[in-house]
Tab-separated table of C-alpha atoms and ligand atoms in Angstrom:
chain	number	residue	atom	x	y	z
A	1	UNK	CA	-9.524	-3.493	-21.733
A	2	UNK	CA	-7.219	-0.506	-20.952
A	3	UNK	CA	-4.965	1.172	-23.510
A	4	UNK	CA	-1.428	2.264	-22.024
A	5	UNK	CA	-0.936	6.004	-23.890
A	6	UNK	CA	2.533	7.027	-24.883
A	7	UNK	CA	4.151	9.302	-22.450
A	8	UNK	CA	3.882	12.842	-23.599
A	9	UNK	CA	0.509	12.120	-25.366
A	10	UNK	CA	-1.298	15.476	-25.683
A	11	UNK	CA	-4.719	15.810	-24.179
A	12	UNK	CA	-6.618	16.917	-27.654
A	13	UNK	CA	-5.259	13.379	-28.364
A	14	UNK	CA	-6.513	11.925	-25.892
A	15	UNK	CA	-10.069	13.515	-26.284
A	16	UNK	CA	-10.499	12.409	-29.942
A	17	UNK	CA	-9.479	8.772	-28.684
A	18	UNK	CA	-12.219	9.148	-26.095
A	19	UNK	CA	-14.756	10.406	-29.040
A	20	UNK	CA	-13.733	7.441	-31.086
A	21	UNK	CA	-14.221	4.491	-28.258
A	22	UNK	CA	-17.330	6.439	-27.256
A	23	UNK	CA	-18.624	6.210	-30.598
A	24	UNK	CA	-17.955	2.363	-30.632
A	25	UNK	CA	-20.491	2.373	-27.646
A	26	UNK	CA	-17.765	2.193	-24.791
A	27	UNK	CA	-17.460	4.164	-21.533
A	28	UNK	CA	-14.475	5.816	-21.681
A	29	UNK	CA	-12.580	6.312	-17.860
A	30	UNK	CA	-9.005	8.267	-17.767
A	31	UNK	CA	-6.037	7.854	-15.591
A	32	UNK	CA	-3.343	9.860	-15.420
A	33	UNK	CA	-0.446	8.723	-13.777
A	34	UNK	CA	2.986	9.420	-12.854
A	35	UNK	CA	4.510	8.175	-15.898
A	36	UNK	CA	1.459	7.326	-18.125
A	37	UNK	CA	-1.887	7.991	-19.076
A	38	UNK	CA	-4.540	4.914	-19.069
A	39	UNK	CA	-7.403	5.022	-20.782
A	40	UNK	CA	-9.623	2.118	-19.698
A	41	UNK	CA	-12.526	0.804	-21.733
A	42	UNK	CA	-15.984	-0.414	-19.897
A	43	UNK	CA	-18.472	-2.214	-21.882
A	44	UNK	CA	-18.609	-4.934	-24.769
A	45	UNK	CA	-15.194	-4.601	-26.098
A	46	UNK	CA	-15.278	-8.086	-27.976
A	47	UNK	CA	-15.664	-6.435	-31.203
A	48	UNK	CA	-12.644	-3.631	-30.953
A	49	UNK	CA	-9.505	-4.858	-32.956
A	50	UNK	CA	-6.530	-5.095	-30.247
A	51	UNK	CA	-3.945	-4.763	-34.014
A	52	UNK	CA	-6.126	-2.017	-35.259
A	53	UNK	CA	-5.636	-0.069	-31.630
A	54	UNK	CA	-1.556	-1.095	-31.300
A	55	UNK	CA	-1.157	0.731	-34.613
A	56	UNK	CA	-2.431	4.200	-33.346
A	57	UNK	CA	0.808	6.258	-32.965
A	58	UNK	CA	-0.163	7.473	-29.299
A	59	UNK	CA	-0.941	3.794	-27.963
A	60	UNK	CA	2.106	1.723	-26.381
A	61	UNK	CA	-0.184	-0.861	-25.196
A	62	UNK	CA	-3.463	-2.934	-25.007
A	63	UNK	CA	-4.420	-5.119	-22.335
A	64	UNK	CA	-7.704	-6.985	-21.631
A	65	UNK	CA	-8.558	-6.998	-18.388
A	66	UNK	CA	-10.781	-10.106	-17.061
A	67	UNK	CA	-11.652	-8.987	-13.699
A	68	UNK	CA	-15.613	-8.040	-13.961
A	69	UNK	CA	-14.498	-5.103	-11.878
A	70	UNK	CA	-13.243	-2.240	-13.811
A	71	UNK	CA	-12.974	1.584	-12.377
A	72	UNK	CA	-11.976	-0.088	-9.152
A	73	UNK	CA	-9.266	-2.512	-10.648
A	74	UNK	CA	-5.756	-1.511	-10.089
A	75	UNK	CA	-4.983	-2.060	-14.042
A	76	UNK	CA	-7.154	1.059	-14.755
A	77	UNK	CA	-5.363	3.094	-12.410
A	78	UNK	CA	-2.318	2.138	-11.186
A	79	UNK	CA	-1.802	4.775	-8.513
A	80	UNK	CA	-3.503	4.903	-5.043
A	81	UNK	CA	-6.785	6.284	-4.603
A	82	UNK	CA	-6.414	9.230	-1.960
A	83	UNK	CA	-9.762	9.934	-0.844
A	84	UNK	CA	-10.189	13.359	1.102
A	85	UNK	CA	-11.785	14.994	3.502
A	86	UNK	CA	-11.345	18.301	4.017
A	87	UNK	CA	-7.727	18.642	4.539
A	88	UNK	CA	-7.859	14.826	6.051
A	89	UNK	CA	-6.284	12.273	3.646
A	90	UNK	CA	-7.379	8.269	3.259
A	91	UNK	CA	-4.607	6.015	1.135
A	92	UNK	CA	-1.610	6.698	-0.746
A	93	UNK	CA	0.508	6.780	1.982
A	94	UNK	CA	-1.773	8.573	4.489
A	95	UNK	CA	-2.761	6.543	7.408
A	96	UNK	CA	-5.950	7.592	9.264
A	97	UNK	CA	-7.760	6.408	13.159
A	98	UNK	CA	-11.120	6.400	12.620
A	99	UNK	CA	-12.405	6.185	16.749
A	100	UNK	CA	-15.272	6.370	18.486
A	101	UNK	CA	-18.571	4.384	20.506
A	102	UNK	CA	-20.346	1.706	18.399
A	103	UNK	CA	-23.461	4.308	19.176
A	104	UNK	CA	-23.918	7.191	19.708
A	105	UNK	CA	-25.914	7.611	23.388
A	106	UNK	CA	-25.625	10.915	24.850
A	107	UNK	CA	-24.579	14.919	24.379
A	108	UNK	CA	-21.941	14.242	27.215
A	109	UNK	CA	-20.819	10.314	25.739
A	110	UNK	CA	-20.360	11.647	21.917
A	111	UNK	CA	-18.457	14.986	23.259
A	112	UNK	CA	-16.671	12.834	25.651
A	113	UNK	CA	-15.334	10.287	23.780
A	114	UNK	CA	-14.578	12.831	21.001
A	115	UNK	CA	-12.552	14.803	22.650
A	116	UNK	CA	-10.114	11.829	24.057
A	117	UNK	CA	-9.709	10.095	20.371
A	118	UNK	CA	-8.712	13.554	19.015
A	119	UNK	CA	-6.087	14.253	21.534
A	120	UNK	CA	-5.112	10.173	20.860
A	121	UNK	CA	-4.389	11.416	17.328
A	122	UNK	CA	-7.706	10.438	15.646
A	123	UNK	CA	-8.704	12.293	12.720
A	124	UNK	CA	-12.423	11.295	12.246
A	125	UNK	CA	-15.188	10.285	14.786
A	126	UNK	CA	-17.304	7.365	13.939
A	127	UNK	CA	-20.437	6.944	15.568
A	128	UNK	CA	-23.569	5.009	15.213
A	129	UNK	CA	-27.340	6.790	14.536
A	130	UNK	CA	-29.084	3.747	12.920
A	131	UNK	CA	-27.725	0.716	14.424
A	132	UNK	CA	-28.298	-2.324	12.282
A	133	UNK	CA	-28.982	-4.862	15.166
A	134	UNK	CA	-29.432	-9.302	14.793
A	135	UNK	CA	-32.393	-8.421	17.530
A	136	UNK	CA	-35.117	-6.112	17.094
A	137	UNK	CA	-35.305	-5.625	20.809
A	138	UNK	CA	-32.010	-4.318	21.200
A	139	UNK	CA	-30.902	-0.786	20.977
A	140	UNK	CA	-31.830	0.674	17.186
A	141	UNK	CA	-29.550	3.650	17.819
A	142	UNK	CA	-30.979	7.463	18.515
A	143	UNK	CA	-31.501	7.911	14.855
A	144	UNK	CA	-32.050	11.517	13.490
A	145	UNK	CA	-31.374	12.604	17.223
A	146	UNK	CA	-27.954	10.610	17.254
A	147	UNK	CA	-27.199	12.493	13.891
A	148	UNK	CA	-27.707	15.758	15.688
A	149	UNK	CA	-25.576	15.104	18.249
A	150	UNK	CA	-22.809	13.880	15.461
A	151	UNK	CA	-23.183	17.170	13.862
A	152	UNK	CA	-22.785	18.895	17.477
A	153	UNK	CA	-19.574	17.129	18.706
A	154	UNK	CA	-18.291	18.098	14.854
A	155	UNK	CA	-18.831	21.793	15.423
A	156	UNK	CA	-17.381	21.628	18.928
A	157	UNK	CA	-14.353	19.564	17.875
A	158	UNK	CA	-14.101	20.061	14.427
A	159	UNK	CA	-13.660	16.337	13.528
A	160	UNK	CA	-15.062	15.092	10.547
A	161	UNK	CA	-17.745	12.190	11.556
A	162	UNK	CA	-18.166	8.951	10.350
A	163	UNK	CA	-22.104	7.030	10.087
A	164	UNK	CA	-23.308	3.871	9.407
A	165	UNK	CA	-26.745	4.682	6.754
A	166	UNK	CA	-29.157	2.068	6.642
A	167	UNK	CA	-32.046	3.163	3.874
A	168	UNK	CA	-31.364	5.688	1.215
A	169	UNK	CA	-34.594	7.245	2.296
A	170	UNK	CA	-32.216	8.450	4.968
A	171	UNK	CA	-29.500	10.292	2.366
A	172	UNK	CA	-30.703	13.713	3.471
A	173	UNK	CA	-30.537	13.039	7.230
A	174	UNK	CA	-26.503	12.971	6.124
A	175	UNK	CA	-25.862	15.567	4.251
A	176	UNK	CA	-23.374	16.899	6.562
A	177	UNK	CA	-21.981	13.809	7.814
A	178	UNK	CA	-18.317	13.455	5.829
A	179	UNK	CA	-18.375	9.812	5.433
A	180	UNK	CA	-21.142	7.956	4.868
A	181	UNK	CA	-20.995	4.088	5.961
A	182	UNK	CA	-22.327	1.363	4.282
A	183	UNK	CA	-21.934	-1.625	6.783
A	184	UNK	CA	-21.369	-5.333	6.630
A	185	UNK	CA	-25.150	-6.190	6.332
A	186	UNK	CA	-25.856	-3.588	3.591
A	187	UNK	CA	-22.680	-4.511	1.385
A	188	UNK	CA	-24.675	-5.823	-1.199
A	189	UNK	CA	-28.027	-3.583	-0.911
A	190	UNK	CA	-27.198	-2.466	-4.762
A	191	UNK	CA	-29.940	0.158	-4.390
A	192	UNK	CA	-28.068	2.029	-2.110
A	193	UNK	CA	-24.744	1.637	-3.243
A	194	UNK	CA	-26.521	2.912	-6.364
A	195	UNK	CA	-27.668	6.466	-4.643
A	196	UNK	CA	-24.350	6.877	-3.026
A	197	UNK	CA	-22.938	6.688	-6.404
A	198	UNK	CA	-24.576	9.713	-7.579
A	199	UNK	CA	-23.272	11.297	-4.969
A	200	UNK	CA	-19.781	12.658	-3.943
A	201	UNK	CA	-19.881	11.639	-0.877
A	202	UNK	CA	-17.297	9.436	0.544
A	203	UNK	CA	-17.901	6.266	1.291
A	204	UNK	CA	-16.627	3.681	3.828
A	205	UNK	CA	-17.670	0.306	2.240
A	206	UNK	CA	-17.666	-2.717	5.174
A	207	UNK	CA	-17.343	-6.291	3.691
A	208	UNK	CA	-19.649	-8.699	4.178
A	209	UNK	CA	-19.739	-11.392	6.895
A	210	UNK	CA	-19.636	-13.807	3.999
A	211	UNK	CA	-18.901	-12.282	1.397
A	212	UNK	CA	-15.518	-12.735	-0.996
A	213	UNK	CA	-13.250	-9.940	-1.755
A	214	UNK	CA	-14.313	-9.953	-5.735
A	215	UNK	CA	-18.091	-9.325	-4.266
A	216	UNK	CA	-16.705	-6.497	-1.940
A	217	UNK	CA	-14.752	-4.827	-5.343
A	218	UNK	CA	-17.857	-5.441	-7.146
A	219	UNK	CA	-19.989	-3.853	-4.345
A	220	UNK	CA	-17.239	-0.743	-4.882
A	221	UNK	CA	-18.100	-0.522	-8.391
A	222	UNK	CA	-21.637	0.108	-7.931
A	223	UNK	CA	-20.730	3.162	-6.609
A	224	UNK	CA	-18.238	4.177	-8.838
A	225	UNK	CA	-19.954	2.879	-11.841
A	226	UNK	CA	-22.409	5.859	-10.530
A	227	UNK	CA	-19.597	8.246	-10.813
A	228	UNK	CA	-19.060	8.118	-7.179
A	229	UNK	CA	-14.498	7.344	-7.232
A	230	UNK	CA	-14.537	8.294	-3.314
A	231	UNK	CA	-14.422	4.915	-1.687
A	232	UNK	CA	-12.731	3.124	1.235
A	233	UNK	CA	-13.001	-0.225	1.948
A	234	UNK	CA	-12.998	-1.496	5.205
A	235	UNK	CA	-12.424	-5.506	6.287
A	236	UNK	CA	-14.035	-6.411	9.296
A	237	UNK	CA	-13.773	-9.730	10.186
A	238	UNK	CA	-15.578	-12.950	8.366
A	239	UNK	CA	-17.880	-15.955	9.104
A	240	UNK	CA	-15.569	-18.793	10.115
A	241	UNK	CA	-16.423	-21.656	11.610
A	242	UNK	CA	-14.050	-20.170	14.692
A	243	UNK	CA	-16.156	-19.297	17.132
A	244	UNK	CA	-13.849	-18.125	20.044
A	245	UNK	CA	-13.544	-14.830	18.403
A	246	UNK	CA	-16.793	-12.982	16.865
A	247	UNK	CA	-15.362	-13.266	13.446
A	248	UNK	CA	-12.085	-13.723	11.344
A	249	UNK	CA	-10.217	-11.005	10.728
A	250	UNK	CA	-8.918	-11.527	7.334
A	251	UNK	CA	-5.666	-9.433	7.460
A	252	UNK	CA	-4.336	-10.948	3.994
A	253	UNK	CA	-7.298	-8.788	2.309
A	254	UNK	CA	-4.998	-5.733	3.109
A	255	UNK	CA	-2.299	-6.606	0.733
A	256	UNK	CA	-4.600	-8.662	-1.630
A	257	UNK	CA	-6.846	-5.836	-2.026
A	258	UNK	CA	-3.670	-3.650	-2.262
A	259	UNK	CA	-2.798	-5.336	-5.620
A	260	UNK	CA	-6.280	-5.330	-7.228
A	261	UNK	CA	-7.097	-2.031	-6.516
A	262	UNK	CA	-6.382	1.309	-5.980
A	263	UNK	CA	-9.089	1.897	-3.280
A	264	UNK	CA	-7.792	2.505	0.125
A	265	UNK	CA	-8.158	-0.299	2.725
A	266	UNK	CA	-9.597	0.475	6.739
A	267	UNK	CA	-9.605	-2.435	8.979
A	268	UNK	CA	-11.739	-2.647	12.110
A	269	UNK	CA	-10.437	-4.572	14.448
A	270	UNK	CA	-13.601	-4.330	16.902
A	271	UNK	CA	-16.015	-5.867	15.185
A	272	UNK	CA	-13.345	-8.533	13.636
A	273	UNK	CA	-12.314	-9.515	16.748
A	274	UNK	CA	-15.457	-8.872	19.453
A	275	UNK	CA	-12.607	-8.705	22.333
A	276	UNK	CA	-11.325	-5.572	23.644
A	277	UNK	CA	-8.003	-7.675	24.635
A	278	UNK	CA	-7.965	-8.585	20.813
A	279	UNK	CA	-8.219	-5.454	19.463
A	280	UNK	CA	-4.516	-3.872	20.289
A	281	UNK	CA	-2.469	-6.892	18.711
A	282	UNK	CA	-4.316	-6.747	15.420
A	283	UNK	CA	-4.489	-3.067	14.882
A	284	UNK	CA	-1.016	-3.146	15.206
A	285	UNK	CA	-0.790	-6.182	13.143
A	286	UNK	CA	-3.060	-4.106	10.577
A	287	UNK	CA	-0.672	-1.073	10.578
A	288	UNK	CA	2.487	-3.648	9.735
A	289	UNK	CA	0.012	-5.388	6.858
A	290	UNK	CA	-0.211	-2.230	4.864
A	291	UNK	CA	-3.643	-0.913	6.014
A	292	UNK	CA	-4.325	2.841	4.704
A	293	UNK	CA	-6.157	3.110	8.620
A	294	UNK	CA	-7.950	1.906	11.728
A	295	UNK	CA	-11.507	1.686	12.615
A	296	UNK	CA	-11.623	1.545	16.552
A	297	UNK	CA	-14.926	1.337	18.781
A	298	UNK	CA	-14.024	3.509	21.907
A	299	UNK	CA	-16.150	4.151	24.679
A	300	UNK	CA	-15.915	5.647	28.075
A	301	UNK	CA	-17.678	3.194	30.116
A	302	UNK	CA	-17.851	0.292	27.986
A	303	UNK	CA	-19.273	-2.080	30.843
A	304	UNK	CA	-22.850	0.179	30.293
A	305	UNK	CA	-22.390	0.769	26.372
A	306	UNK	CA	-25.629	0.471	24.807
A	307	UNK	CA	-23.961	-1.527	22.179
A	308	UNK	CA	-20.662	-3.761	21.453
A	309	UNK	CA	-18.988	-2.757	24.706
A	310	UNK	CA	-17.302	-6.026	24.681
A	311	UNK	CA	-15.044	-5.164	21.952
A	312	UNK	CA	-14.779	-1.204	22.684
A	313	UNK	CA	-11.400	0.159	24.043
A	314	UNK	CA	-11.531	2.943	26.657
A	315	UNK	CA	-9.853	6.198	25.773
A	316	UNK	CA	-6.802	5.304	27.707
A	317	UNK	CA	-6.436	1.995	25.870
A	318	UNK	CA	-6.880	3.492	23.002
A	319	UNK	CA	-4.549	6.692	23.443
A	320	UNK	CA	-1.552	3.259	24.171
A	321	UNK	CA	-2.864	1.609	20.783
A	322	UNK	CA	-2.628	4.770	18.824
A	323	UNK	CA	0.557	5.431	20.409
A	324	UNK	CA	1.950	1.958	19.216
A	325	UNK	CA	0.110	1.592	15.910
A	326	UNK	CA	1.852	5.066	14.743
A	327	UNK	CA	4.953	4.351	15.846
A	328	UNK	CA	4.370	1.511	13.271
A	329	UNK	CA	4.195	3.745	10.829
A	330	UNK	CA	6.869	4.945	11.257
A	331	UNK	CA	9.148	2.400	11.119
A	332	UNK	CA	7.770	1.494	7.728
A	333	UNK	CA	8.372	4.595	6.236
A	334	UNK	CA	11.768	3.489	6.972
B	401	LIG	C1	-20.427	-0.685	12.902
B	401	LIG	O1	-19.358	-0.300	12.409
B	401	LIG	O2	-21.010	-0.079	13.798
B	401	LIG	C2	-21.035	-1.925	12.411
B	401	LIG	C3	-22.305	-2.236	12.674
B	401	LIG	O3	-20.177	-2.683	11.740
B	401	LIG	P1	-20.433	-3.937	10.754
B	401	LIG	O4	-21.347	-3.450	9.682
B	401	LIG	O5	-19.058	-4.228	10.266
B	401	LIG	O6	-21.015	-5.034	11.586
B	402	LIG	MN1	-20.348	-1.860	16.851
């Protein structure tokens, strides 16, 4: 249930309204917005009187709201999320590449790479430490090592890094990691999204390879039921029964997500599409849906990557992606 305040509403107000619901056993979340403040009610709220609550002088509105997700619903918060890093915004208008090797392999391959995404325009490196992997023969990733060398190409380029965590045990391993990723295998491990809620770290959320958008904006809530309200989602691709392509890329979750919530919305077109030649029509396609940025596997010799070199763009394809997708942008500014 949210209650739509009265513009002009003073905040001592507002705070004994708060006391009041609190006291009625509710959680209590605020939303200021442009216009009007929300105050959105989490818990049993069968036995509040809607009549009794219209009657208060500072309340324009009531509304139930039936979605079983609540801080991340749209109808708590009507304006975009902007989730920030540093002086690097996600969503509300702010449109964000997000490059870099599926793993991370080598001093030279992070720094490399690094270097050739920033000058492409992207504002956060994304690399891979723990690798969650179908086989346990392949390539687990460098770990703690590949962390290191994260942290390395950060200090020598200055751009904020973005890493997949696979076991909560792991937590302090990131501490300086900017955003922490919770990938498409992990979307529902409700223990971790659980830690990362007490945290403050952001959080790039990956849907599920079967999973619904509801369960992905319920998977959000964990962590912002935790107290946790810096969260990007990120589609990347589904379980079809197409099997051309290494999943679907569900580009109608960009504007369907748009509507339900304020979150900010990624898409990945690597791991959607598991074709390099794939990957530059729907990023762009992306871009024109709405998304809030791009998730792009780059590396420089992708015939010898350790991992998902199929799908990963070299730095000159992606510096003629980049080039395209923000000129996308633009035009929808327009
Ligand atoms: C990744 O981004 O490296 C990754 C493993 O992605 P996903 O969880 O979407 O498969
Ligand atoms: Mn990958």
């Amino acid at each position: 249930m949210v209650a739509v305040l009265k513009p002009g509403t003073k905040k001592q107000q507002i705070d004994n309204l708060s006391v009041w619901f609190k006291s009625r056993g509710l959680d209590v979340h605020i939303s200021e917005g442009k216009t009007h403040t929300i105050i959105g009610l989490i818990g049993d709220t069968s036995k509040i009187d809607v009549e009794l609550l219209e009657a208060i002088d500072i309340i324009e509105s009531v509304k139930g709201i039936s979605d079983p997700f609540k801080s991340a619903n749209r109808k708590f918060h009507p304006d975009d999320t902007v989730v920030e890093i540093g002086d690097i915004k996600i969503g509300g208008g702010n449109f964000q590449f997000i490059a870099g090797p599926c793993s991370v392999e080598s001093p030279e391959q992070i720094l490399g790479i690094a270097k050739r995404v920033k000058a492409a325009g992207a504002a956060l490196l994304r690399g891979g430490a723990f690798k969650p992997r179908t086989s346990p023969y392949d390539f687990q990733g460098l770990q703690a090592d590949g962390i290191d060398l994260l942290l390395e190409a950060k200090a020598q380029t200055g751009m904020p890094i973005v890493s997949e965590i696979m076991n909560m045990n792991h937590l302090p391993l990131f501490e300086h990691i900017d955003i922490v990723q919770v990938g498409a295998r992990n979307m529902q491990n409700f223990d971790l999204l659980k830690e990362l809620g007490k945290t403050k770290k952001p959080v790039l959320l990956k849907r599920g390879l079967a999973n619904t958008l509801k369960e992905l904006l319920m998977s959000a809530e964990y962590i912002m039921a935790g107290g946790n309200s810096n969260v990007v989602l990120c589609e990347r691709g589904i379980r079809t029964f197409e099997t051309y392509t290494r999943n679907t890329l569900d580009l109608s979750a960009i504007p369907m997500l748009h509507e339900l919530t304020h979150l900010p919305v990624v898409i990945d077109p690597s791991h959607a599409t598991g074709m390099a030649k794939l990957v530059r029509p729907m990023a762009l396609a992306a871009a024109a849906a709405g998304a809030d940025g791009l998730m792009v596997e780059v590396h420089n010799d992708p015939a010898n990557a350790l991992c998902d070199g199929a799908q990963s763009l070299t730095p000159d394809q992606f510096d003629e992606v980049a080039a395209k997708v923000k000129a996308i942008i633009e035009v929808l500014k327009q």
